Every structure is written in C-alpha cells, then in structure tokens.
Amino acid sequence: MMAIVAGMTALLAYLLDPAINEIFVNRNQTALWAVPAAVVASAIVKSVADYIQSVQMSYVGQRIVADTQLSLFDNFMRADLAWIHDIHSGRLISAFLYDAGLLSDAVSKGVVGLLRDAVSVLMLIGVMYYQNWQLALVASVGFPVAAFVMRRLGRKTRKVSGKAQAETGTLSSLLTERFDGTRLVKAYGREADELATVTASVERRLGHLMRGVRTKAATVPLNDAVGAVAIAAAILYAGLQAQSSEMSFGGFTSFIAAMIMAYQPLRSLSTLNNTWQEGLAAADRVFAMLDVKPKVADAPDAPDIAVARAEIVFEDVHFAYNDGTPALKGVSLTVPAGKTVALVGPSGGGKSTTINLIPRFYDPTGGRILIDGQDIKGVTLASLRRAMALVAQEATLFDDTIASNIAYGRPGAPQSQIEAAARAAAAHDFIMGLPQGYDTVVGESGVKLSGGQRQRICIARAFLRDAPILLLDEATSALDTESERQIQATLRGLMKGRTTLVIAHRLSTIVDADCIHVVEGGRIAESGSHDELIAKGGLYARLYAQAEAE
Ligand code: ADP
C-alpha cells in the first residue's frame, strides 16, 4: 500500500509534464481529457491505498505495544522477588504504560513514515533524475548536509528522551508511594513537603522534555534552510540551462514539482528520526526488563515434588540478601510431619527470611532445604508451591468479591467448598452480614473490611487450598486480643494434620507448639518445648517474662 501511495504521488508529479507540453504547448485534444482523468484516477487509488496502509500500520503499532505489555507483565509476574523489590513498582508501571507507548510511536509513525516517505522521496528523486540528471545532481547537494544535521539532533533526542523516561519512572514511584501512604502524609501534616518533592520531579521531567522539544523543533527549520539553498541552486542552474534551451518548460515544471513534493516527505523523515530515537531509548529500557531472567527457576528436567508426609528439613542454611549482609548464618532445623514448629525471637533475627526460603521466594546461598528428603531446588516450582499455603502478616486481598478472594488458591472451587472454608475460618457469619454476602467486593486491598475480617478471609483461603504444608507469618500480631483469640481457634483447626511453620510475636499464642526455635542474629539460639525453654532460663524465658509483664 505504501508503494502504491508513493507511486501515485510520483505519477501526479510526472503528469504535469504532459499536462503542460501536450495540453498547452501542443494543444492535444485527447490529452485535454486523458490527463485530468489520469489525475483523478491516481488520486483515488492513492487515497484508498493511504487509508488502508494507515489503518494497517496503526494496528501493527498498537499490536506491538499490546504484545510488549503482555510480555512485560508476564516477565514481572515470573521475576524474582528480590529483583521486583529492588526495582520499585512505579518503574514497572512507567515501563508498562509510558515506555511501551513510545515504542508504539516509533513503530506506527516511525516505520510507516520511514517506509512511505523514503519510498516517496526515492520515486520523486527518480522523476527528477529522469527529467534532468544534471539538474537533479545539483539539487542533491543538500542531502549529505541534511543527513549530518539529522544525525546530530537524533543523538541528542535519544539522550534526553532516556533521561525523561527515567524521571517518569521516578515520578510514578513517588506517586504510587504517596497514594498508598496518604494517611501518613495527612497525619503528619506533610502535604506541602510532598508537593515540593513531587514538584521537583515534575519540573525535572519538564526540563528533559523541553530539551527534547527544542531539539525536535530545531530539526525542521535547519533542514528547511538546507532545502531552500538546494532549491535556489536548482532554479539558478535550470535558468542558466534554459537560456541555452536544453529543457522544455513542461519538463522543468515537472522537475520543480517533484522537488517541492519531495520536500514534504523529506521534512517528515527528518522529524521521524527523532521519534525513532525516542523509541530506541524506550526499547533500551523495555528490553532491559524483558531480558531479566529469574534466578529462582526450575532446574532442567526437574520432576514434580512428591509430598507424602511433608517433613521439612533445613540443613545448615545460609542466606544473604542482594546487599550482601548475611541474614541466615547456618540454620538447621526440622519440622516433623504433621507437627507445629514455631519461630520466635527479636525482630530482624531472620524468622521471615527462614519462612520465605521454603516456597523458594529466594534460594539459600548455602546449605539445603529438604521436603520429604527431596532438595527443593531440584523440583518444579509449581509443584513445590502447590504443596503449601501461606498466611502472611499483610492479609493481602484483591479488589474482587469475597468468594474470589477465598478461591484465589483454588480457582474454580464450588461455592459449597468456599462456604465450608469460610465456616472453618469463622468468617461465614460476618460474610453473610455483608450487603451482597460472598459477592461483596472488598475494595482496593480490602479497605472495606476490618483487619480481623481480612485475616479470616486469608485463613479461609488457606483452608480451601488444603495443602499439606502451612506457613504462617505473624498472622495475628496486628489484631486485638478478642479477634486474636477467635483467629487462634480457627488456626488450630487449620494446623491440624498439617506440617506447620509459624512465626508469632505474641509468645502466648505458640505455647503449645511441638517445638520452638529462638532465632537471633541469623542463628538458632535455643530450641525446645515451651516448658523446656522456660526451665532453661535463657533468651526465651526472658522474652516470655517481658511479654507477661506487658
Ligand atoms: P524477622 O522476621 O526475624 O524480623 P527478617 O527475616 O525479616 O527478620 O530479617 C532478617 C535480616 O534480613 C534483617 O537484618 C533485615 O534487615 C534483613 N532483610 C530482610 N528483608 C530484606 C530485604 N528484602 N533486603 C535486604 N535485607 C533484608
């Protein structure tokens, strides 16, 4: 379609030759009708081709954006937790929305423009050379100069565009964090300071964008100047030649028309280079994200894990986060099948880290973790995670119905099972009290529910998951005593018959655990049952006495 558009454009320029020479100079009656008819016909063909190519190319551009977005999201969902925590969600969102859009411009405007305009220019230049090659040669002296100008400005555009995109990432991180923390901002009266922080980022971004705008705005005038010199040179040369009358009037007009018509696509080509450079800067960022492959991944030919008894064994496990400071310095422990083992100790000791290693959110830097004798690094992630349910401190809910939130770990579960899970988690009654029952939508992150209610939905989710291994991460530490007591009762039901590793800040809640490990400074400081540890009179006994005193 582009070739047709370009061909028809060149044909229109060419038709001026017979129009003038045949109609006006030779008074040819056939040409009087044939030339206008040809003009109309070629214009119609050109319009139709133009329409089809512009719709098709926009589709290609938008399709590429959509595919890029889907690949990005897929990659984000599979990426390592450590990478996601390092990069900040605002940057991910800006890559997803803003950078992908710049790619679209580069493709839909850049590729289309490049192909169509380049073909048009080539054909029009063909007309020029056909009419008079010496004249065309004179008119072409401007091209190398224009190419040099475009190159310089294009590089500058790419640089400032990269900076603007980076600042957009920073800005979107700032915004997501401030929106999540609106309560904090209001409570501490920091609205004006936050405005100042955001203003600084917005202004920096504006600065980068304006540098880009100035570069882009300079491109066209600079090339216009070059073009004007080239046209002037062509007219002068043609005028001089005309005096020795080597060229017909029609030929000269057609030549000048082709030159002026070539001007418009040449102009767009010069601005296109900028769009193209912006797209390339965006592509740098997008592909850098797409190229990140998760380190926590299935080993080649890894089998599914076979969980029968669900015994968990840590063998001298070491772990350090990305910054290199060791979080676990040789943890060895066993969670016997069907038993409950508790981790307690001062915060920052390494309890959450220990639990996070079991679903392989991170891989240990040393030692092994075995489930029923199988190293968890050697089995598929999907089968490993299918064997466990996680009830985390944050009580994460999505803005969806209560039923879907409960069924998150077992999609497609029948309503009867969802209700049974909710009953087991002592959530059924309050859910029935809500206006739409199980179809009530919980709001962003579950804002429409109380902390205890959210927690109970998460417990129902774990019940429905019905996995042999249960990981509880400070599940009740944020609740009042009454809710906590209720939730403790339902948790006891949940733990029954499952291998459970639990973190609790309130020591009273884990007194009947089968074994308690006190984790301090990345090591297990002491282990035993509640009574044994109290009798020992060590760290646990001190922590317990403190808790009692409070
Ligand atoms: P606990 O659960 O006992 O409070 P954690 O396992 O959360 O302790 O933390 C153990 C250590 O690891 C702490 O020193 C903490 O600062 C560090 N840590 C925890 N999470 C991260 C992280 N994502 N990146 C870097 N360091 C971390």
Coordinates of C-alpha atoms and ligand atoms in Angstrom, one line a residue:
M1 CA 0.0 0.0 0.0
M2 CA 2.8 2.4 0.8
A3 CA 4.5 1.6 -2.5
I4 CA 1.1 2.4 -4.3
V5 CA 0.9 5.7 -2.4
A6 CA 4.4 6.7 -3.3
G7 CA 4.0 5.6 -6.9
M8 CA 0.8 7.6 -7.3
T9 CA 2.5 10.7 -5.7
A10 CA 5.3 10.4 -8.2
L11 CA 2.8 9.9 -11.0
L12 CA 1.0 13.1 -10.1
A13 CA 4.3 15.0 -10.4
Y14 CA 5.1 13.3 -13.6
L15 CA 1.6 14.1 -15.1
L16 CA 2.5 17.8 -15.1
D17 CA 4.8 17.2 -18.0
P18 CA 2.1 16.0 -20.5
A19 CA -0.4 18.5 -18.9
I20 CA 1.8 21.4 -19.9
N21 CA 3.5 20.1 -23.0
E22 CA 0.6 18.3 -24.6
I23 CA -2.4 20.4 -23.5
F24 CA -0.9 23.9 -23.5
V25 CA 2.0 23.7 -25.9
N26 CA 0.8 21.1 -28.4
R27 CA -3.0 21.7 -27.9
N28 CA -3.6 17.9 -27.9
Q29 CA -7.4 17.3 -27.5
T30 CA -7.0 13.7 -26.3
A31 CA -4.6 14.8 -23.6
L32 CA -7.1 17.5 -22.5
W33 CA -9.4 14.7 -21.3
A34 CA -6.9 12.0 -20.6
V35 CA -4.6 13.9 -18.3
P36 CA -7.3 15.2 -15.9
A37 CA -8.9 11.7 -15.9
A38 CA -5.5 10.2 -15.0
V39 CA -5.1 12.8 -12.2
V40 CA -8.4 11.9 -10.7
A41 CA -7.8 8.1 -11.1
S42 CA -4.4 8.2 -9.5
A43 CA -5.7 10.5 -6.7
I44 CA -8.5 8.0 -5.9
V45 CA -6.1 5.0 -6.0
K46 CA -3.7 6.9 -3.7
S47 CA -6.4 7.8 -1.2
V48 CA -7.7 4.3 -0.9
A49 CA -4.2 2.9 -0.5
D50 CA -3.4 5.7 2.0
Y51 CA -6.4 4.7 4.1
I52 CA -5.7 1.0 4.1
Q53 CA -2.0 1.5 4.9
S54 CA -2.6 3.9 7.7
V55 CA -5.2 1.7 9.5
Q56 CA -3.0 -1.4 9.0
M57 CA 0.2 0.2 10.3
S58 CA -1.6 1.7 13.3
Y59 CA -2.8 -1.8 14.0
V60 CA 0.7 -3.2 13.8
G61 CA 2.0 -0.4 16.1
Q62 CA -0.7 -1.0 18.7
R63 CA -0.4 -4.7 18.4
I64 CA 3.3 -4.4 19.1
V65 CA 2.6 -2.3 22.2
A66 CA 0.0 -4.8 23.4
D67 CA 2.3 -7.7 22.9
T68 CA 5.2 -5.8 24.6
Q69 CA 2.9 -5.0 27.5
L70 CA 1.8 -8.6 27.9
S71 CA 5.5 -9.9 27.7
L72 CA 6.4 -7.3 30.3
F73 CA 3.6 -8.3 32.7
D74 CA 4.4 -12.0 32.2
N75 CA 8.0 -11.3 33.0
F76 CA 7.2 -9.2 36.1
M77 CA 4.9 -12.0 37.4
R78 CA 7.7 -14.6 37.0
A79 CA 10.6 -12.4 38.1
D80 CA 12.5 -13.0 41.3
L81 CA 11.0 -11.3 44.3
A82 CA 14.5 -9.8 45.0
W83 CA 14.5 -8.1 41.6
I84 CA 11.0 -6.7 42.0
H85 CA 11.7 -5.4 45.4
D86 CA 14.9 -3.7 44.1
I87 CA 13.3 -2.0 41.1
H88 CA 10.2 -0.5 42.6
S89 CA 6.7 -0.9 41.2
G90 CA 6.4 2.7 39.9
R91 CA 9.2 2.0 37.5
L92 CA 7.5 -1.2 36.3
I93 CA 4.3 0.8 35.8
S94 CA 6.0 3.5 33.8
A95 CA 7.8 1.0 31.6
F96 CA 4.4 -0.7 31.1
L97 CA 2.4 2.4 30.2
Y98 CA 4.8 5.1 29.1
D99 CA 7.8 3.4 27.5
A100 CA 5.6 0.9 25.7
G101 CA 3.7 3.9 24.2
L102 CA 6.9 5.5 22.9
L103 CA 7.7 2.2 21.3
S104 CA 4.3 2.4 19.6
D105 CA 5.0 5.8 18.2
A106 CA 8.4 4.7 16.9
V107 CA 6.7 1.7 15.2
S108 CA 3.5 3.2 13.9
K109 CA 4.9 6.7 13.0
G110 CA 8.5 5.7 12.6
V111 CA 8.3 2.6 10.5
V112 CA 5.3 3.7 8.4
G113 CA 6.8 7.2 7.9
L114 CA 10.2 5.8 7.1
L115 CA 8.9 3.3 4.6
R116 CA 6.3 5.6 3.0
D117 CA 8.4 8.8 2.9
A118 CA 11.6 7.1 1.9
V119 CA 9.8 5.3 -1.0
S120 CA 8.1 8.6 -2.0
V121 CA 11.3 10.5 -1.9
L122 CA 13.1 7.9 -3.9
M123 CA 10.4 7.9 -6.6
L124 CA 10.3 11.7 -6.7
I125 CA 14.0 11.8 -7.0
G126 CA 13.6 9.2 -9.8
V127 CA 11.3 11.7 -11.6
M128 CA 13.9 14.5 -11.1
Y129 CA 16.7 12.4 -12.5
Y130 CA 14.5 11.2 -15.4
Q131 CA 13.7 14.8 -16.3
N132 CA 17.3 16.1 -16.0
W133 CA 20.0 14.3 -14.2
Q134 CA 22.5 17.2 -14.1
L135 CA 19.9 19.4 -12.5
A136 CA 19.0 16.6 -10.1
L137 CA 22.6 16.3 -9.1
V138 CA 22.8 20.0 -8.3
A139 CA 19.7 19.7 -6.2
S140 CA 21.1 16.7 -4.3
V141 CA 24.0 18.5 -2.8
G142 CA 21.7 19.4 0.2
F143 CA 21.2 15.7 1.2
P144 CA 24.6 15.0 2.9
V145 CA 24.3 18.3 4.8
A146 CA 20.7 17.4 5.9
A147 CA 21.8 13.9 6.9
F148 CA 24.5 15.2 9.1
V149 CA 22.2 17.7 10.9
M150 CA 19.6 14.9 11.4
R151 CA 22.2 12.6 12.9
R152 CA 23.4 15.1 15.4
L153 CA 20.0 16.1 16.6
G154 CA 18.8 12.4 16.7
R155 CA 21.5 11.5 19.1
K156 CA 20.7 14.4 21.4
T157 CA 17.0 13.4 21.3
R158 CA 17.8 9.9 22.3
K159 CA 19.9 11.1 25.2
V160 CA 17.3 13.5 26.7
S161 CA 14.4 11.1 26.0
G162 CA 16.2 8.4 28.0
K163 CA 16.5 10.9 30.9
A164 CA 12.9 11.9 30.6
Q165 CA 11.8 8.3 30.8
A166 CA 14.0 7.6 33.8
E167 CA 12.4 10.6 35.5
T168 CA 8.9 9.4 34.6
G169 CA 9.8 6.2 36.4
T170 CA 10.9 8.1 39.4
L171 CA 7.8 10.2 39.3
S172 CA 5.4 7.2 39.1
S173 CA 7.3 5.5 42.0
L174 CA 6.8 8.7 44.0
L175 CA 3.1 8.9 43.2
T176 CA 2.3 5.2 44.0
E177 CA 4.0 5.5 47.3
R178 CA 2.4 8.8 48.2
F179 CA -1.1 7.4 47.3
D180 CA -0.5 4.3 49.4
G181 CA 0.7 6.5 52.3
T182 CA -2.0 9.2 52.1
R183 CA -2.9 8.6 55.8
L184 CA 0.6 9.0 56.9
V185 CA 1.0 12.3 54.9
K186 CA -2.2 13.7 56.4
A187 CA -1.5 12.5 59.9
Y188 CA 2.0 14.2 60.0
G189 CA 0.8 17.3 58.0
R190 CA 3.4 16.8 55.3
E191 CA 1.2 17.8 52.3
A192 CA 3.3 20.8 51.4
D193 CA 6.5 18.9 51.6
E194 CA 5.2 16.1 49.5
L195 CA 4.0 18.7 47.0
A196 CA 7.6 20.1 46.9
T197 CA 9.1 16.6 46.3
V198 CA 6.7 15.9 43.5
T199 CA 7.1 19.4 42.1
A200 CA 10.9 18.8 41.9
S201 CA 10.4 15.6 40.0
V202 CA 7.7 17.1 37.7
E203 CA 9.9 20.1 36.9
R204 CA 13.0 17.9 36.2
R205 CA 10.9 15.8 33.8
L206 CA 9.6 19.0 32.2
G207 CA 13.2 20.2 31.7
H208 CA 14.2 17.0 30.0
L209 CA 11.1 17.0 27.8
M210 CA 11.7 20.6 26.8
R211 CA 15.3 19.9 25.9
G212 CA 13.8 17.2 23.6
V213 CA 11.2 19.6 22.2
R214 CA 13.8 22.2 21.4
T215 CA 16.0 19.6 19.6
K216 CA 13.0 18.4 17.7
A217 CA 11.8 21.9 16.9
A218 CA 15.2 22.8 15.5
T219 CA 15.3 19.9 13.1
V220 CA 12.7 21.2 10.6
P221 CA 13.9 24.8 10.3
L222 CA 17.5 23.6 9.9
N223 CA 16.6 21.2 7.2
D224 CA 14.3 23.8 5.6
A225 CA 17.2 26.1 5.3
V226 CA 19.3 23.4 3.6
G227 CA 16.4 22.6 1.3
A228 CA 15.9 26.3 0.4
V229 CA 19.6 26.5 -0.7
A230 CA 19.2 23.4 -2.7
I231 CA 16.1 24.6 -4.5
A232 CA 17.6 28.0 -5.1
A233 CA 20.7 26.3 -6.7
A234 CA 18.4 24.1 -8.9
I235 CA 16.4 27.2 -10.1
L236 CA 19.6 29.1 -10.8
Y237 CA 21.1 26.2 -12.7
A238 CA 17.9 25.5 -14.6
G239 CA 17.5 29.1 -15.5
L240 CA 21.1 29.2 -16.9
Q241 CA 20.4 26.0 -18.8
A242 CA 17.0 27.3 -20.1
Q243 CA 18.9 30.1 -21.8
S244 CA 20.7 27.5 -23.9
S245 CA 17.2 25.9 -24.1
E246 CA 18.1 22.3 -23.4
M247 CA 15.0 21.7 -21.3
S248 CA 11.3 22.1 -22.1
F249 CA 9.1 24.3 -20.0
G250 CA 6.9 21.2 -19.0
G251 CA 10.0 19.2 -18.1
F252 CA 11.3 22.0 -15.9
T253 CA 7.9 22.4 -14.2
S254 CA 7.6 18.7 -13.6
F255 CA 11.2 18.7 -12.2
I256 CA 10.4 21.6 -9.8
A257 CA 7.1 20.0 -8.8
A258 CA 8.9 16.7 -8.0
M259 CA 11.4 18.6 -6.0
I260 CA 8.8 20.5 -4.0
M261 CA 6.7 17.4 -3.5
A262 CA 9.8 15.5 -2.3
Y263 CA 10.2 18.3 0.2
Q264 CA 7.3 17.3 2.5
P265 CA 8.3 13.6 3.0
L266 CA 11.9 14.7 3.4
R267 CA 10.8 17.1 6.2
S268 CA 8.9 14.3 7.9
L269 CA 11.8 12.0 7.5
S270 CA 14.0 14.4 9.5
T271 CA 11.5 14.6 12.4
L272 CA 10.9 10.9 12.2
N273 CA 14.5 10.3 13.1
N274 CA 13.7 11.9 16.4
T275 CA 10.6 9.8 17.0
W276 CA 12.7 6.8 16.1
Q277 CA 15.4 7.8 18.6
E278 CA 12.8 8.2 21.4
G279 CA 11.5 4.8 20.5
L280 CA 15.0 3.3 20.7
A281 CA 15.6 4.9 24.1
A282 CA 12.3 3.3 25.2
A283 CA 13.3 0.0 23.7
D284 CA 16.5 0.1 25.7
R285 CA 14.6 0.2 28.9
V286 CA 11.8 -2.2 27.9
F287 CA 14.1 -4.8 26.6
A288 CA 16.4 -4.5 29.6
M289 CA 13.4 -5.5 31.7
L290 CA 12.4 -8.3 29.3
D291 CA 15.8 -9.7 29.3
V292 CA 15.9 -10.3 33.0
K293 CA 15.5 -14.0 33.6
P294 CA 14.6 -15.2 37.1
K295 CA 17.4 -16.9 39.0
V296 CA 14.9 -18.9 41.0
A297 CA 13.7 -21.2 38.3
D298 CA 13.1 -24.8 37.5
A299 CA 16.2 -26.9 37.0
P300 CA 16.3 -28.6 33.6
D301 CA 14.1 -31.8 33.7
A302 CA 13.2 -31.1 37.3
P303 CA 10.5 -33.6 38.4
D304 CA 7.4 -32.6 40.5
I305 CA 7.9 -32.9 44.2
A306 CA 6.3 -36.0 45.8
V307 CA 4.9 -34.9 49.2
A308 CA 3.7 -37.8 51.3
R309 CA 4.4 -36.9 55.0
A310 CA 5.6 -33.3 54.4
E311 CA 8.6 -33.2 56.7
I312 CA 10.7 -30.1 56.3
V313 CA 14.4 -30.2 57.0
F314 CA 16.9 -27.2 56.9
E315 CA 20.5 -28.3 56.7
D316 CA 23.0 -25.6 57.6
V317 CA 21.1 -23.0 55.6
H318 CA 22.9 -19.7 54.8
F319 CA 21.3 -16.7 53.1
A320 CA 22.2 -13.1 52.3
Y321 CA 20.0 -10.5 50.6
N322 CA 21.4 -8.6 47.5
D323 CA 23.2 -6.1 49.6
G324 CA 25.4 -8.9 50.8
T325 CA 24.8 -8.8 54.6
P326 CA 24.1 -12.3 55.9
A327 CA 20.6 -12.8 57.1
L328 CA 20.9 -16.5 58.0
K329 CA 24.2 -17.9 59.2
G330 CA 23.7 -21.7 59.3
V331 CA 20.2 -22.6 60.3
S332 CA 19.4 -26.3 60.8
L333 CA 16.0 -27.3 61.9
T334 CA 13.4 -30.0 61.3
V335 CA 9.6 -29.6 61.1
P336 CA 8.4 -33.1 61.6
A337 CA 5.5 -34.3 59.5
G338 CA 2.1 -33.0 60.8
K339 CA 3.7 -31.1 63.7
T340 CA 3.8 -27.4 64.5
V341 CA 7.1 -25.6 64.9
A342 CA 7.3 -22.0 66.0
L343 CA 10.0 -19.4 65.3
V344 CA 10.3 -16.6 67.8
G345 CA 12.9 -14.0 68.7
P346 CA 13.8 -10.4 68.4
S347 CA 12.8 -8.7 65.1
G348 CA 15.4 -8.7 62.4
G349 CA 16.6 -12.1 63.7
G350 CA 15.7 -13.9 60.4
K351 CA 12.3 -15.5 61.0
S352 CA 10.6 -14.2 57.9
T353 CA 13.7 -14.9 55.9
T354 CA 13.6 -18.6 57.0
I355 CA 9.9 -18.9 56.0
N356 CA 10.5 -17.2 52.7
L357 CA 13.0 -19.8 51.7
I358 CA 10.5 -22.7 51.8
P359 CA 8.4 -21.6 48.8
R360 CA 11.7 -20.6 47.2
F361 CA 10.9 -16.8 47.1
Y362 CA 14.7 -16.8 47.5
D363 CA 17.3 -19.6 47.2
P364 CA 19.7 -20.2 50.0
T365 CA 23.3 -19.1 49.4
G366 CA 24.5 -22.2 51.3
G367 CA 23.1 -25.5 52.7
R368 CA 19.9 -27.3 51.6
I369 CA 16.2 -27.4 52.4
L370 CA 14.6 -30.8 52.0
I371 CA 10.9 -31.7 51.9
D372 CA 10.4 -35.5 52.4
G373 CA 14.0 -36.0 51.6
Q374 CA 13.9 -34.0 48.2
D375 CA 16.0 -30.9 47.8
I376 CA 13.5 -28.2 46.9
K377 CA 16.0 -26.7 44.4
G378 CA 15.7 -29.9 42.3
V379 CA 11.9 -30.0 41.9
T380 CA 9.5 -27.8 39.9
L381 CA 8.5 -24.5 41.5
A382 CA 4.8 -25.1 40.6
S383 CA 4.6 -28.4 42.4
L384 CA 6.6 -27.1 45.4
R385 CA 4.3 -24.2 45.9
R386 CA 1.2 -26.3 45.3
A387 CA 2.2 -28.3 48.4
M388 CA 1.9 -25.3 50.7
A389 CA -0.4 -22.5 51.8
L390 CA 0.9 -19.1 53.1
V391 CA -0.9 -16.9 55.5
A392 CA 1.1 -13.7 55.6
Q393 CA 1.0 -10.8 58.0
E394 CA -0.3 -8.3 55.5
A395 CA -3.6 -10.2 54.8
T396 CA -3.4 -9.4 51.1
L397 CA -6.8 -9.2 49.3
F398 CA -7.5 -8.1 45.7
D399 CA -10.4 -5.7 44.8
D400 CA -12.7 -8.5 43.9
T401 CA -15.6 -10.4 45.5
I402 CA -15.0 -12.2 48.8
A403 CA -15.7 -15.6 47.1
S404 CA -12.9 -15.0 44.5
N405 CA -10.5 -13.9 47.2
I406 CA -11.1 -17.1 49.1
A407 CA -10.8 -19.2 46.0
Y408 CA -7.6 -17.5 44.9
G409 CA -5.5 -20.5 45.8
R410 CA -8.0 -22.9 44.2
P411 CA -9.6 -21.2 41.2
G412 CA -13.0 -22.6 40.2
A413 CA -13.7 -24.2 43.6
P414 CA -17.5 -24.7 44.0
Q415 CA -19.5 -22.3 46.3
S416 CA -20.1 -25.1 48.8
Q417 CA -16.4 -25.6 49.4
I418 CA -15.8 -21.8 49.6
E419 CA -18.5 -21.6 52.3
A420 CA -17.1 -24.6 54.1
A421 CA -13.7 -22.9 54.2
A422 CA -15.2 -19.7 55.4
R423 CA -17.1 -21.5 58.2
A424 CA -13.9 -23.2 59.3
A425 CA -12.2 -19.8 59.4
A426 CA -15.2 -18.3 61.4
A427 CA -15.8 -15.9 58.6
H428 CA -19.1 -17.2 57.3
D429 CA -21.3 -15.2 59.7
F430 CA -19.8 -11.8 59.1
I431 CA -19.7 -12.5 55.3
M432 CA -23.5 -13.3 55.4
G433 CA -24.0 -10.0 57.3
L434 CA -22.5 -8.0 54.4
P435 CA -24.9 -6.5 51.8
Q436 CA -24.0 -8.9 49.0
G437 CA -22.7 -11.8 51.1
Y438 CA -20.0 -13.7 49.2
D439 CA -20.4 -11.4 46.2
T440 CA -19.4 -8.3 48.2
V441 CA -16.5 -6.6 46.5
V442 CA -13.8 -5.8 49.2
G443 CA -12.4 -2.5 47.8
E444 CA -8.7 -1.7 47.0
S445 CA -6.6 -4.1 49.1
G446 CA -9.7 -4.9 51.1
V447 CA -10.2 -1.4 52.6
K448 CA -13.9 -2.1 53.3
L449 CA -13.1 -4.8 55.8
S450 CA -11.6 -4.7 59.3
G451 CA -8.1 -6.1 59.9
G452 CA -9.6 -9.2 61.6
Q453 CA -12.0 -9.8 58.8
R454 CA -9.3 -9.6 56.2
Q455 CA -7.2 -12.0 58.2
R456 CA -10.1 -14.5 58.5
I457 CA -10.6 -14.4 54.7
C458 CA -6.9 -15.2 54.3
I459 CA -7.3 -18.1 56.7
A460 CA -10.3 -19.3 54.7
R461 CA -8.2 -19.1 51.6
A462 CA -5.6 -21.4 53.2
F463 CA -8.3 -23.8 54.4
L464 CA -9.6 -24.1 50.8
R465 CA -6.1 -24.6 49.5
D466 CA -5.9 -27.7 51.7
A467 CA -2.2 -28.1 51.3
P468 CA 0.0 -30.4 53.5
I469 CA 2.4 -27.6 54.5
L470 CA 1.2 -24.4 56.2
L471 CA 3.4 -21.3 56.6
L472 CA 2.1 -18.7 59.0
D473 CA 3.9 -15.4 59.0
E474 CA 3.0 -13.3 62.1
A475 CA -0.6 -13.9 61.2
T476 CA -2.2 -12.4 64.2
S477 CA 0.2 -9.8 65.5
A478 CA -1.8 -6.8 64.3
L479 CA -5.1 -7.8 66.0
D480 CA -6.8 -7.1 69.3
T481 CA -6.9 -9.8 71.9
E482 CA -10.5 -10.8 71.2
S483 CA -10.1 -11.2 67.4
E484 CA -6.8 -12.9 68.0
R485 CA -8.4 -15.5 70.3
Q486 CA -11.0 -16.3 67.7
I487 CA -8.4 -16.5 65.0
Q488 CA -6.2 -18.7 67.1
A489 CA -9.0 -21.1 67.5
T490 CA -9.6 -21.3 63.7
L491 CA -5.8 -21.5 63.1
R492 CA -5.6 -24.5 65.4
G493 CA -8.2 -26.2 63.2
L494 CA -6.2 -25.2 60.1
M495 CA -2.9 -26.6 61.5
K496 CA -4.4 -30.0 62.4
G497 CA -2.7 -32.7 60.4
R498 CA -0.5 -30.3 58.5
T499 CA 3.2 -29.6 58.8
T500 CA 3.2 -26.0 60.1
L501 CA 6.0 -23.4 60.5
V502 CA 4.7 -20.4 62.3
I503 CA 6.2 -17.0 63.3
A504 CA 4.5 -15.3 66.2
H505 CA 5.3 -12.2 68.1
R506 CA 2.9 -13.0 70.9
L507 CA 4.5 -15.8 72.7
S508 CA 1.2 -16.7 74.4
T509 CA -0.1 -18.0 71.0
I510 CA 2.5 -20.6 70.5
V511 CA 2.9 -22.2 73.9
D512 CA 1.6 -25.5 72.7
A513 CA 3.8 -25.7 69.6
D514 CA 5.6 -29.0 69.4
C515 CA 8.9 -27.3 69.2
I516 CA 10.0 -23.6 69.5
H517 CA 13.2 -22.2 68.0
V518 CA 14.5 -18.9 69.1
V519 CA 16.1 -17.2 66.1
E520 CA 18.6 -14.4 66.8
G521 CA 21.2 -12.8 64.5
G522 CA 20.5 -15.4 61.8
R523 CA 21.1 -18.4 64.0
I524 CA 19.0 -20.6 66.2
A525 CA 19.9 -19.6 69.7
E526 CA 17.9 -22.2 71.6
S527 CA 15.2 -24.8 70.9
G528 CA 12.8 -26.9 72.8
S529 CA 9.2 -27.0 74.0
H530 CA 7.8 -24.1 75.9
D531 CA 8.3 -25.7 79.3
E532 CA 11.8 -26.8 78.5
L533 CA 12.8 -23.3 77.3
I534 CA 11.3 -21.7 80.4
A535 CA 13.1 -24.2 82.6
K536 CA 16.4 -23.4 80.8
G537 CA 16.0 -19.7 81.8
G538 CA 17.6 -18.3 78.6
L539 CA 16.6 -15.8 75.9
Y540 CA 13.1 -17.4 75.5
A541 CA 12.4 -17.2 79.2
R542 CA 13.4 -13.6 79.3
L543 CA 11.2 -12.7 76.2
Y544 CA 8.4 -14.6 77.8
A545 CA 8.7 -12.8 81.1
Q546 CA 8.7 -9.5 79.3
A547 CA 5.6 -10.4 77.3
E548 CA 3.8 -11.5 80.5
A549 CA 4.8 -8.2 82.2
E550 CA 3.2 -6.2 79.4
Ligands
ADP1 P1 12.5 -11.2 61.3 O1 11.4 -11.8 60.5 O2 13.0 -12.1 62.4 O3 12.1 -9.9 61.9 P2 13.8 -10.9 58.8 O4 14.0 -12.3 58.3 O5 12.7 -10.1 58.3 O6 13.7 -10.9 60.4 O7 15.2 -10.1 58.6 C1 16.5 -10.6 58.8 C2 17.5 -9.7 58.3 O8 17.5 -9.5 56.9 C3 17.4 -8.3 58.9 O9 18.7 -7.8 59.2 C4 16.8 -7.5 57.8 O10 17.3 -6.1 57.9 C5 17.3 -8.2 56.6 N1 16.3 -8.1 55.5 C6 15.0 -8.5 55.5 N2 14.4 -8.4 54.3 C7 15.4 -7.8 53.5 C8 15.4 -7.4 52.1 N3 14.3 -7.6 51.3 N4 16.6 -6.9 51.6 C9 17.6 -6.8 52.4 N5 17.7 -7.1 53.7 C10 16.6 -7.7 54.2

